[in-house]
Amino acid sequence: MVEETKYSRLEKIILFALLFLFLILVFSIIVRFVSPRLFQFEYFAIFFGVVSAIILRDVDDRIKKRKNICLLILMPIILAITIRAIPYIDNSVPLGYDPGIYKYEIERYWKGLPEIIPPDLENWDRQWSPPGLFIITSILHLYGFNSFDHYNFLFIFFDVLVVFAIYAAGKRYFSQEAGIIAALFYSVSLVQFGAFYMFYFKNVMAIFLALIAIYFIKLRNYLPLVVTGAMIGATHRPTFLIFGLIYLFYFIKDILKYSDVHNKDLIKNFVTGCLILALAIAFYIPAHLQAFSVLKNIMGSVSGTVLASAGETSGKVGGGSFIPPESYQYSSFFYLILGVSGAFISLKRRDINPVLIWGIVSAIIVYSKMFFFNRFIIHLDVAILLLAGAGFYYLIKYSKTPGLLILVFLLAASSYASFEVSSDSEPWIDKEEVHHISLISGIEEDSYAMTIDAIYSPWVLGYSGKPTIAPGVFEWDKWNYSEWKRFWNSSDSNEVSEMLKIYGKPIYIYVGEKIQYLDNGKFNGSCFTSYVNRDGIKIYRFDCKNVLYKSSEERLSNLEIDSNGN
Amino acid sequence: MDAVEVVRLVSGGAFVLFIPGLAWSYLFFKQNEIDWVERIALSFGLSIALVPLAMFWLNYVFRVGVTFVNVTIVIVLLILIPVIKLRYGERIASLWLKKRNIQD
């Protein structure tokens, strides 16, 4: 007995010595004494995870019923709202690269009403916009959501709503305390703020639904599981892929658990999985049937999304636009250590739950760089957050006061980092540019908009409302890369005019203030008219037929007057 | 945004994204079975899943257009189904059983 006490004391010293070292490191990083890039947190997390799984193996995790503890959820909600609202103080332009495409798609779906999916979607549209989110935005449009600003608020709202779902899933799989801790770290997670900053609307909504779906998996509540699971498929295909893999592995685990294949639960699980798949596929049939065979579309959906998101045209599968796997540890080190610890403890206890499977599957995709791996970091982070909730919970159960102090310290450090990043966050383009792009909308019905740099593609598409010619994206672009290069490098207006003639319609060429490298001499020919030239923003109208309708001529001259400020 | 617009957006948003799920959450979980945070999460989750799914299938199978009137009717029905089931479920079941017994 004496031996055992000595041994457990030694274990405690080792555990807290490791954590103390880690806290010193975090403090040094926060005060900018050292750079986080000097350390390999992933290796330390695995080492700590193994050690903590051994030491915390026998922690009593029986859940005590506490009623008032859920009031603590107000803390992560307030934190999440504040951090996400800071970039919108004195700024009305949505954050990220994607808002323009979302604006375009949302309006596309409105215009298609009363049809639920517009029948005339272009191919890139079909690939980019799974109907789930846009059916909701169309329905909300009928109830007064008629400006993109409303949907921007809705996005902030959904991002905060994930706090509730994280809590619910954490509570069901680990404990109420674990749920609250996971929600707290979600609200100040730099990775999740990154997803918010990049305006990954579909992704955020699908993660919310996935959390609700795994909540129902735990309770074996099949009907709501079918509807939420199907809706994930209708909203975001990569999340559906992850959800499908979680469900599959969980099902396999159940098969191994029940030796009888006629077990009622197994049959129900199987039927539920089939129903989810069937309902999710059905969302893609009406709009896609013309262009693809259903099977090809479903099988190729993930890689299609990958290519579309990565903006690649070569057919090589890309990683998607987000932080690379190598950088994940530097954005998540506040909770990564305890997240990995939570995973190891679950493994040690043979508790193979969907949260753990979520973490393992995402980690494999991310670190083996399979496909879309950068974007799967968002999923990996959600699983790590939930497991961190469990890790902290076990630690606090093991030793309450030091455990709580460590939690408060890491939470404060993470909040500080998030507030700093949030206050430095700015939209990709400023209000002036959005205003000038909006001026192109509705000028001439039968015309194109054009951006000469991919950075403006979503914005010009969304805010001009016109078919947009942009390098390498959307299907209106008729040039290959070498033709674009010729266009960029040319200073001969005749050569450029000849190239643009293939579009056969007037083109409004937007040259934003971020484009400093272009020789604007190419726009000096007779086919070009300069309509806006102000503060580094230029808009040229190209038309070699000189067809200019009277009404639009008037509008354009007004535009010129307006842009000159007279 | 003026106050009227805010009220319209909040009430419209709640009608589409919260209330149907809230009603269904009571069908799946009784009053004290889950806490209020879970109830809120499930209400939004179920609404976000149920409303588009119902509208999609109605549009796809029966060509029901997505108009203000149709969507309102569908949402009201979605709210009423669990309410009726909870309020009159047992009575309906006992009536049905009685009828079956008479037939037998």
PDB file of C-alpha atoms in Angstrom, chain A residues 324-521:
ATOM      1  CA  PRO A 324      -1.154  23.765 -43.996  1.00  0.00           C
ATOM      2  CA  PRO A 325      -0.917  20.695 -41.715  1.00  0.00           C
ATOM      3  CA  GLU A 326       2.580  21.755 -40.588  1.00  0.00           C
ATOM      4  CA  SER A 327       1.125  24.941 -39.095  1.00  0.00           C
ATOM      5  CA  TYR A 328      -1.815  23.380 -37.300  1.00  0.00           C
ATOM      6  CA  GLN A 329       0.186  22.698 -34.146  1.00  0.00           C
ATOM      7  CA  TYR A 330       1.092  26.398 -33.842  1.00  0.00           C
ATOM      8  CA  SER A 331      -2.545  27.477 -34.008  1.00  0.00           C
ATOM      9  CA  SER A 332      -3.812  24.885 -31.571  1.00  0.00           C
ATOM     10  CA  PHE A 333      -1.059  24.241 -29.036  1.00  0.00           C
ATOM     11  CA  PHE A 334      -3.162  25.693 -26.197  1.00  0.00           C
ATOM     12  CA  TYR A 335      -5.435  22.663 -26.249  1.00  0.00           C
ATOM     13  CA  LEU A 336      -3.661  20.217 -28.573  1.00  0.00           C
ATOM     14  CA  ILE A 337      -1.727  18.604 -25.710  1.00  0.00           C
ATOM     15  CA  LEU A 338      -4.862  17.888 -23.680  1.00  0.00           C
ATOM     16  CA  GLY A 339      -6.768  16.952 -26.849  1.00  0.00           C
ATOM     17  CA  VAL A 340      -4.273  14.211 -27.668  1.00  0.00           C
ATOM     18  CA  SER A 341      -4.315  13.257 -24.002  1.00  0.00           C
ATOM     19  CA  GLY A 342      -8.130  12.906 -24.162  1.00  0.00           C
ATOM     20  CA  ALA A 343      -7.757  10.708 -27.251  1.00  0.00           C
ATOM     21  CA  PHE A 344      -5.207   8.421 -25.587  1.00  0.00           C
ATOM     22  CA  ILE A 345      -7.292   8.164 -22.428  1.00  0.00           C
ATOM     23  CA  SER A 346     -10.335   7.184 -24.520  1.00  0.00           C
ATOM     24  CA  LEU A 347      -8.219   4.587 -26.326  1.00  0.00           C
ATOM     25  CA  LYS A 348      -6.835   3.254 -23.070  1.00  0.00           C
ATOM     26  CA  ARG A 349     -10.372   2.880 -21.750  1.00  0.00           C
ATOM     27  CA  ARG A 350     -11.419   1.206 -25.009  1.00  0.00           C
ATOM     28  CA  ASP A 351     -14.020   3.920 -25.501  1.00  0.00           C
ATOM     29  CA  ILE A 352     -14.019   4.042 -29.319  1.00  0.00           C
ATOM     30  CA  ASN A 353     -16.604   6.777 -29.784  1.00  0.00           C
ATOM     31  CA  PRO A 354     -17.469   8.817 -32.908  1.00  0.00           C
ATOM     32  CA  VAL A 355     -15.521  11.841 -31.578  1.00  0.00           C
ATOM     33  CA  LEU A 356     -12.348   9.778 -31.353  1.00  0.00           C
ATOM     34  CA  ILE A 357     -13.001   8.281 -34.805  1.00  0.00           C
ATOM     35  CA  TRP A 358     -13.577  11.824 -36.147  1.00  0.00           C
ATOM     36  CA  GLY A 359     -10.181  12.864 -34.790  1.00  0.00           C
ATOM     37  CA  ILE A 360      -8.348   9.794 -36.102  1.00  0.00           C
ATOM     38  CA  VAL A 361      -9.924   9.914 -39.584  1.00  0.00           C
ATOM     39  CA  SER A 362      -9.265  13.667 -39.958  1.00  0.00           C
ATOM     40  CA  ALA A 363      -5.710  13.295 -38.657  1.00  0.00           C
ATOM     41  CA  ILE A 364      -4.998  10.554 -41.206  1.00  0.00           C
ATOM     42  CA  ILE A 365      -6.378  12.673 -44.062  1.00  0.00           C
ATOM     43  CA  VAL A 366      -4.538  15.798 -42.903  1.00  0.00           C
ATOM     44  CA  TYR A 367      -1.136  14.346 -42.093  1.00  0.00           C
ATOM     45  CA  SER A 368      -0.968  11.922 -45.013  1.00  0.00           C
ATOM     46  CA  LYS A 369      -2.069  14.819 -47.239  1.00  0.00           C
ATOM     47  CA  MET A 370      -4.650  12.664 -49.005  1.00  0.00           C
ATOM     48  CA  PHE A 371      -7.036  15.223 -50.475  1.00  0.00           C
ATOM     49  CA  PHE A 372      -8.453  18.545 -49.402  1.00  0.00           C
ATOM     50  CA  PHE A 373      -6.202  18.060 -46.386  1.00  0.00           C
ATOM     51  CA  ASN A 374      -5.827  21.726 -45.455  1.00  0.00           C
ATOM     52  CA  ARG A 375      -9.578  22.126 -45.120  1.00  0.00           C
ATOM     53  CA  PHE A 376      -9.911  18.934 -43.081  1.00  0.00           C
ATOM     54  CA  ILE A 377      -7.856  20.688 -40.410  1.00  0.00           C
ATOM     55  CA  ILE A 378     -11.109  22.404 -39.413  1.00  0.00           C
ATOM     56  CA  HIS A 379     -12.606  18.960 -38.741  1.00  0.00           C
ATOM     57  CA  LEU A 380      -9.513  17.727 -36.975  1.00  0.00           C
ATOM     58  CA  ASP A 381      -9.663  20.799 -34.764  1.00  0.00           C
ATOM     59  CA  VAL A 382     -13.317  20.209 -33.826  1.00  0.00           C
ATOM     60  CA  ALA A 383     -12.478  16.644 -32.757  1.00  0.00           C
ATOM     61  CA  ILE A 384      -9.379  17.824 -30.871  1.00  0.00           C
ATOM     62  CA  LEU A 385     -11.474  20.468 -29.084  1.00  0.00           C
ATOM     63  CA  LEU A 386     -13.962  17.850 -27.911  1.00  0.00           C
ATOM     64  CA  LEU A 387     -11.178  15.506 -26.852  1.00  0.00           C
ATOM     65  CA  ALA A 388      -9.432  18.405 -25.096  1.00  0.00           C
ATOM     66  CA  GLY A 389     -12.639  18.913 -23.136  1.00  0.00           C
ATOM     67  CA  ALA A 390     -12.354  15.287 -22.049  1.00  0.00           C
ATOM     68  CA  GLY A 391      -8.612  15.614 -21.367  1.00  0.00           C
ATOM     69  CA  PHE A 392      -9.106  18.640 -19.121  1.00  0.00           C
ATOM     70  CA  TYR A 393     -12.054  16.955 -17.452  1.00  0.00           C
ATOM     71  CA  TYR A 394      -9.951  13.900 -16.518  1.00  0.00           C
ATOM     72  CA  LEU A 395      -7.116  16.142 -15.369  1.00  0.00           C
ATOM     73  CA  ILE A 396      -9.425  18.174 -13.126  1.00  0.00           C
ATOM     74  CA  LYS A 397     -10.946  14.989 -11.770  1.00  0.00           C
ATOM     75  CA  TYR A 398      -7.456  13.705 -11.017  1.00  0.00           C
ATOM     76  CA  SER A 399      -6.335  16.844  -9.228  1.00  0.00           C
ATOM     77  CA  LYS A 400      -8.869  19.628  -8.993  1.00  0.00           C
ATOM     78  CA  THR A 401      -6.985  22.817  -8.096  1.00  0.00           C
ATOM     79  CA  PRO A 402      -3.908  22.428 -10.336  1.00  0.00           C
ATOM     80  CA  GLY A 403      -6.128  21.126 -13.123  1.00  0.00           C
ATOM     81  CA  LEU A 404      -8.408  24.169 -12.919  1.00  0.00           C
ATOM     82  CA  LEU A 405      -5.464  26.563 -12.741  1.00  0.00           C
ATOM     83  CA  ILE A 406      -3.947  25.028 -15.877  1.00  0.00           C
ATOM     84  CA  LEU A 407      -7.295  25.262 -17.642  1.00  0.00           C
ATOM     85  CA  VAL A 408      -7.748  28.931 -16.713  1.00  0.00           C
ATOM     86  CA  PHE A 409      -4.205  29.793 -17.748  1.00  0.00           C
ATOM     87  CA  LEU A 410      -4.440  28.086 -21.142  1.00  0.00           C
ATOM     88  CA  LEU A 411      -7.872  29.519 -21.780  1.00  0.00           C
ATOM     89  CA  ALA A 412      -6.666  33.027 -20.959  1.00  0.00           C
ATOM     90  CA  ALA A 413      -3.624  32.587 -23.217  1.00  0.00           C
ATOM     91  CA  SER A 414      -5.771  31.269 -26.061  1.00  0.00           C
ATOM     92  CA  SER A 415      -8.281  34.113 -25.612  1.00  0.00           C
ATOM     93  CA  TYR A 416      -5.477  36.674 -25.709  1.00  0.00           C
ATOM     94  CA  ALA A 417      -4.125  35.195 -28.951  1.00  0.00           C
ATOM     95  CA  SER A 418      -7.604  35.088 -30.509  1.00  0.00           C
ATOM     96  CA  PHE A 419      -8.418  38.661 -29.556  1.00  0.00           C
ATOM     97  CA  GLU A 420      -5.142  39.770 -31.060  1.00  0.00           C
ATOM     98  CA  VAL A 421      -5.772  37.909 -34.332  1.00  0.00           C
ATOM     99  CA  SER A 422      -9.378  39.093 -34.436  1.00  0.00           C
ATOM    100  CA  SER A 423      -8.416  42.749 -33.959  1.00  0.00           C
ATOM    101  CA  ASP A 424      -5.882  42.469 -36.789  1.00  0.00           C
ATOM    102  CA  SER A 425      -8.389  40.864 -39.165  1.00  0.00           C
ATOM    103  CA  GLU A 426      -9.468  42.917 -42.116  1.00  0.00           C
ATOM    104  CA  PRO A 427     -11.575  42.116 -45.157  1.00  0.00           C
ATOM    105  CA  TRP A 428      -9.724  41.134 -48.297  1.00  0.00           C
ATOM    106  CA  ILE A 429     -10.939  44.185 -50.157  1.00  0.00           C
ATOM    107  CA  ASP A 430     -12.151  47.513 -48.811  1.00  0.00           C
ATOM    108  CA  LYS A 431     -15.510  49.238 -48.951  1.00  0.00           C
ATOM    109  CA  GLU A 432     -14.468  51.482 -51.847  1.00  0.00           C
ATOM    110  CA  GLU A 433     -13.640  48.498 -54.029  1.00  0.00           C
ATOM    111  CA  VAL A 434     -16.927  46.761 -53.199  1.00  0.00           C
ATOM    112  CA  HIS A 435     -18.733  49.989 -54.057  1.00  0.00           C
ATOM    113  CA  HIS A 436     -16.983  50.293 -57.417  1.00  0.00           C
ATOM    114  CA  ILE A 437     -17.572  46.649 -58.336  1.00  0.00           C
ATOM    115  CA  SER A 438     -21.254  47.083 -57.446  1.00  0.00           C
ATOM    116  CA  LEU A 439     -21.456  49.930 -59.964  1.00  0.00           C
ATOM    117  CA  ILE A 440     -20.984  47.437 -62.781  1.00  0.00           C
ATOM    118  CA  SER A 441     -24.130  45.565 -61.820  1.00  0.00           C
ATOM    119  CA  GLY A 442     -27.143  46.219 -63.971  1.00  0.00           C
ATOM    120  CA  ILE A 443     -25.351  48.498 -66.476  1.00  0.00           C
ATOM    121  CA  GLU A 444     -25.811  46.421 -69.594  1.00  0.00           C
ATOM    122  CA  GLU A 445     -27.767  43.216 -69.325  1.00  0.00           C
ATOM    123  CA  ASP A 446     -25.920  41.405 -72.075  1.00  0.00           C
ATOM    124  CA  SER A 447     -22.337  41.916 -71.033  1.00  0.00           C
ATOM    125  CA  TYR A 448     -19.518  40.292 -69.089  1.00  0.00           C
ATOM    126  CA  ALA A 449     -17.515  41.408 -66.120  1.00  0.00           C
ATOM    127  CA  MET A 450     -13.856  40.560 -66.056  1.00  0.00           C
ATOM    128  CA  THR A 451     -11.185  40.471 -63.424  1.00  0.00           C
ATOM    129  CA  ILE A 452      -7.599  40.000 -64.384  1.00  0.00           C
ATOM    130  CA  ASP A 453      -6.537  38.518 -61.058  1.00  0.00           C
ATOM    131  CA  ALA A 454      -8.074  35.541 -59.242  1.00  0.00           C
ATOM    132  CA  ILE A 455      -8.035  37.518 -55.983  1.00  0.00           C
ATOM    133  CA  TYR A 456     -11.015  39.555 -57.208  1.00  0.00           C
ATOM    134  CA  SER A 457     -12.912  36.699 -58.912  1.00  0.00           C
ATOM    135  CA  PRO A 458     -15.536  36.007 -56.199  1.00  0.00           C
ATOM    136  CA  TRP A 459     -16.032  39.683 -55.482  1.00  0.00           C
ATOM    137  CA  VAL A 460     -16.528  40.701 -59.105  1.00  0.00           C
ATOM    138  CA  LEU A 461     -18.853  37.739 -59.660  1.00  0.00           C
ATOM    139  CA  GLY A 462     -20.941  38.442 -56.573  1.00  0.00           C
ATOM    140  CA  TYR A 463     -21.097  42.202 -56.575  1.00  0.00           C
ATOM    141  CA  SER A 464     -21.315  42.786 -60.341  1.00  0.00           C
ATOM    142  CA  GLY A 465     -23.910  40.037 -60.710  1.00  0.00           C
ATOM    143  CA  LYS A 466     -22.608  39.433 -64.242  1.00  0.00           C
ATOM    144  CA  PRO A 467     -21.052  36.348 -65.798  1.00  0.00           C
ATOM    145  CA  THR A 468     -17.448  36.886 -64.816  1.00  0.00           C
ATOM    146  CA  ILE A 469     -14.363  36.085 -66.822  1.00  0.00           C
ATOM    147  CA  ALA A 470     -11.574  35.300 -64.395  1.00  0.00           C
ATOM    148  CA  PRO A 471      -8.278  33.432 -64.708  1.00  0.00           C
ATOM    149  CA  GLY A 472      -8.769  29.712 -64.130  1.00  0.00           C
ATOM    150  CA  VAL A 473     -12.151  29.873 -62.443  1.00  0.00           C
ATOM    151  CA  PHE A 474     -15.798  29.759 -63.529  1.00  0.00           C
ATOM    152  CA  GLU A 475     -16.784  28.468 -66.927  1.00  0.00           C
ATOM    153  CA  TRP A 476     -16.994  31.759 -68.815  1.00  0.00           C
ATOM    154  CA  ASP A 477     -13.208  31.906 -69.100  1.00  0.00           C
ATOM    155  CA  LYS A 478     -12.223  30.837 -72.641  1.00  0.00           C
ATOM    156  CA  TRP A 479      -8.469  31.318 -72.330  1.00  0.00           C
ATOM    157  CA  ASN A 480      -5.807  28.897 -71.228  1.00  0.00           C
ATOM    158  CA  TYR A 481      -2.918  29.863 -68.973  1.00  0.00           C
ATOM    159  CA  SER A 482      -0.573  30.883 -71.813  1.00  0.00           C
ATOM    160  CA  GLU A 483      -3.273  33.148 -73.271  1.00  0.00           C
ATOM    161  CA  TRP A 484      -3.753  34.785 -69.895  1.00  0.00           C
ATOM    162  CA  LYS A 485       0.007  35.272 -69.686  1.00  0.00           C
ATOM    163  CA  ARG A 486      -0.044  36.902 -73.109  1.00  0.00           C
ATOM    164  CA  PHE A 487      -2.849  39.173 -71.946  1.00  0.00           C
ATOM    165  CA  TRP A 488      -1.069  40.148 -68.716  1.00  0.00           C
ATOM    166  CA  ASN A 489       2.248  40.867 -70.409  1.00  0.00           C
ATOM    167  CA  SER A 490       0.945  42.622 -73.489  1.00  0.00           C
ATOM    168  CA  SER A 491       1.002  46.393 -73.879  1.00  0.00           C
ATOM    169  CA  ASP A 492      -0.500  46.285 -77.359  1.00  0.00           C
ATOM    170  CA  SER A 493      -4.176  47.234 -77.283  1.00  0.00           C
ATOM    171  CA  ASN A 494      -4.822  45.721 -80.734  1.00  0.00           C
ATOM    172  CA  GLU A 495      -3.503  42.340 -79.609  1.00  0.00           C
ATOM    173  CA  VAL A 496      -5.591  42.454 -76.424  1.00  0.00           C
ATOM    174  CA  SER A 497      -8.688  43.576 -78.363  1.00  0.00           C
ATOM    175  CA  GLU A 498      -8.296  40.646 -80.728  1.00  0.00           C
ATOM    176  CA  MET A 499      -8.089  38.292 -77.762  1.00  0.00           C
ATOM    177  CA  LEU A 500     -11.178  39.769 -76.098  1.00  0.00           C
ATOM    178  CA  LYS A 501     -13.243  39.668 -79.286  1.00  0.00           C
ATOM    179  CA  ILE A 502     -13.882  35.943 -78.858  1.00  0.00           C
ATOM    180  CA  TYR A 503     -16.340  36.764 -76.055  1.00  0.00           C
ATOM    181  CA  GLY A 504     -18.582  38.631 -78.515  1.00  0.00           C
ATOM    182  CA  LYS A 505     -20.111  40.935 -75.904  1.00  0.00           C
ATOM    183  CA  PRO A 506     -19.145  44.133 -74.118  1.00  0.00           C
ATOM    184  CA  ILE A 507     -16.824  43.422 -71.203  1.00  0.00           C
ATOM    185  CA  TYR A 508     -16.376  45.477 -68.036  1.00  0.00           C
ATOM    186  CA  ILE A 509     -12.796  44.954 -66.945  1.00  0.00           C
ATOM    187  CA  TYR A 510     -12.157  45.571 -63.274  1.00  0.00           C
ATOM    188  CA  VAL A 511      -8.595  46.428 -62.275  1.00  0.00           C
ATOM    189  CA  GLY A 512      -8.514  46.675 -58.487  1.00  0.00           C
ATOM    190  CA  GLU A 513      -6.087  48.602 -56.321  1.00  0.00           C
ATOM    191  CA  LYS A 514      -4.214  45.421 -55.406  1.00  0.00           C
ATOM    192  CA  ILE A 515      -3.148  44.981 -59.042  1.00  0.00           C
ATOM    193  CA  GLN A 516      -0.014  47.033 -59.393  1.00  0.00           C
ATOM    194  CA  TYR A 517       1.876  44.891 -61.859  1.00  0.00           C
ATOM    195  CA  LEU A 518      -0.292  45.405 -64.922  1.00  0.00           C
ATOM    196  CA  ASP A 519       0.647  47.556 -67.913  1.00  0.00           C
ATOM    197  CA  ASN A 520      -2.538  49.544 -68.406  1.00  0.00           C
ATOM    198  CA  GLY A 521      -1.326  50.712 -71.813  1.00  0.00           C
TER     199      GLY A 521
END
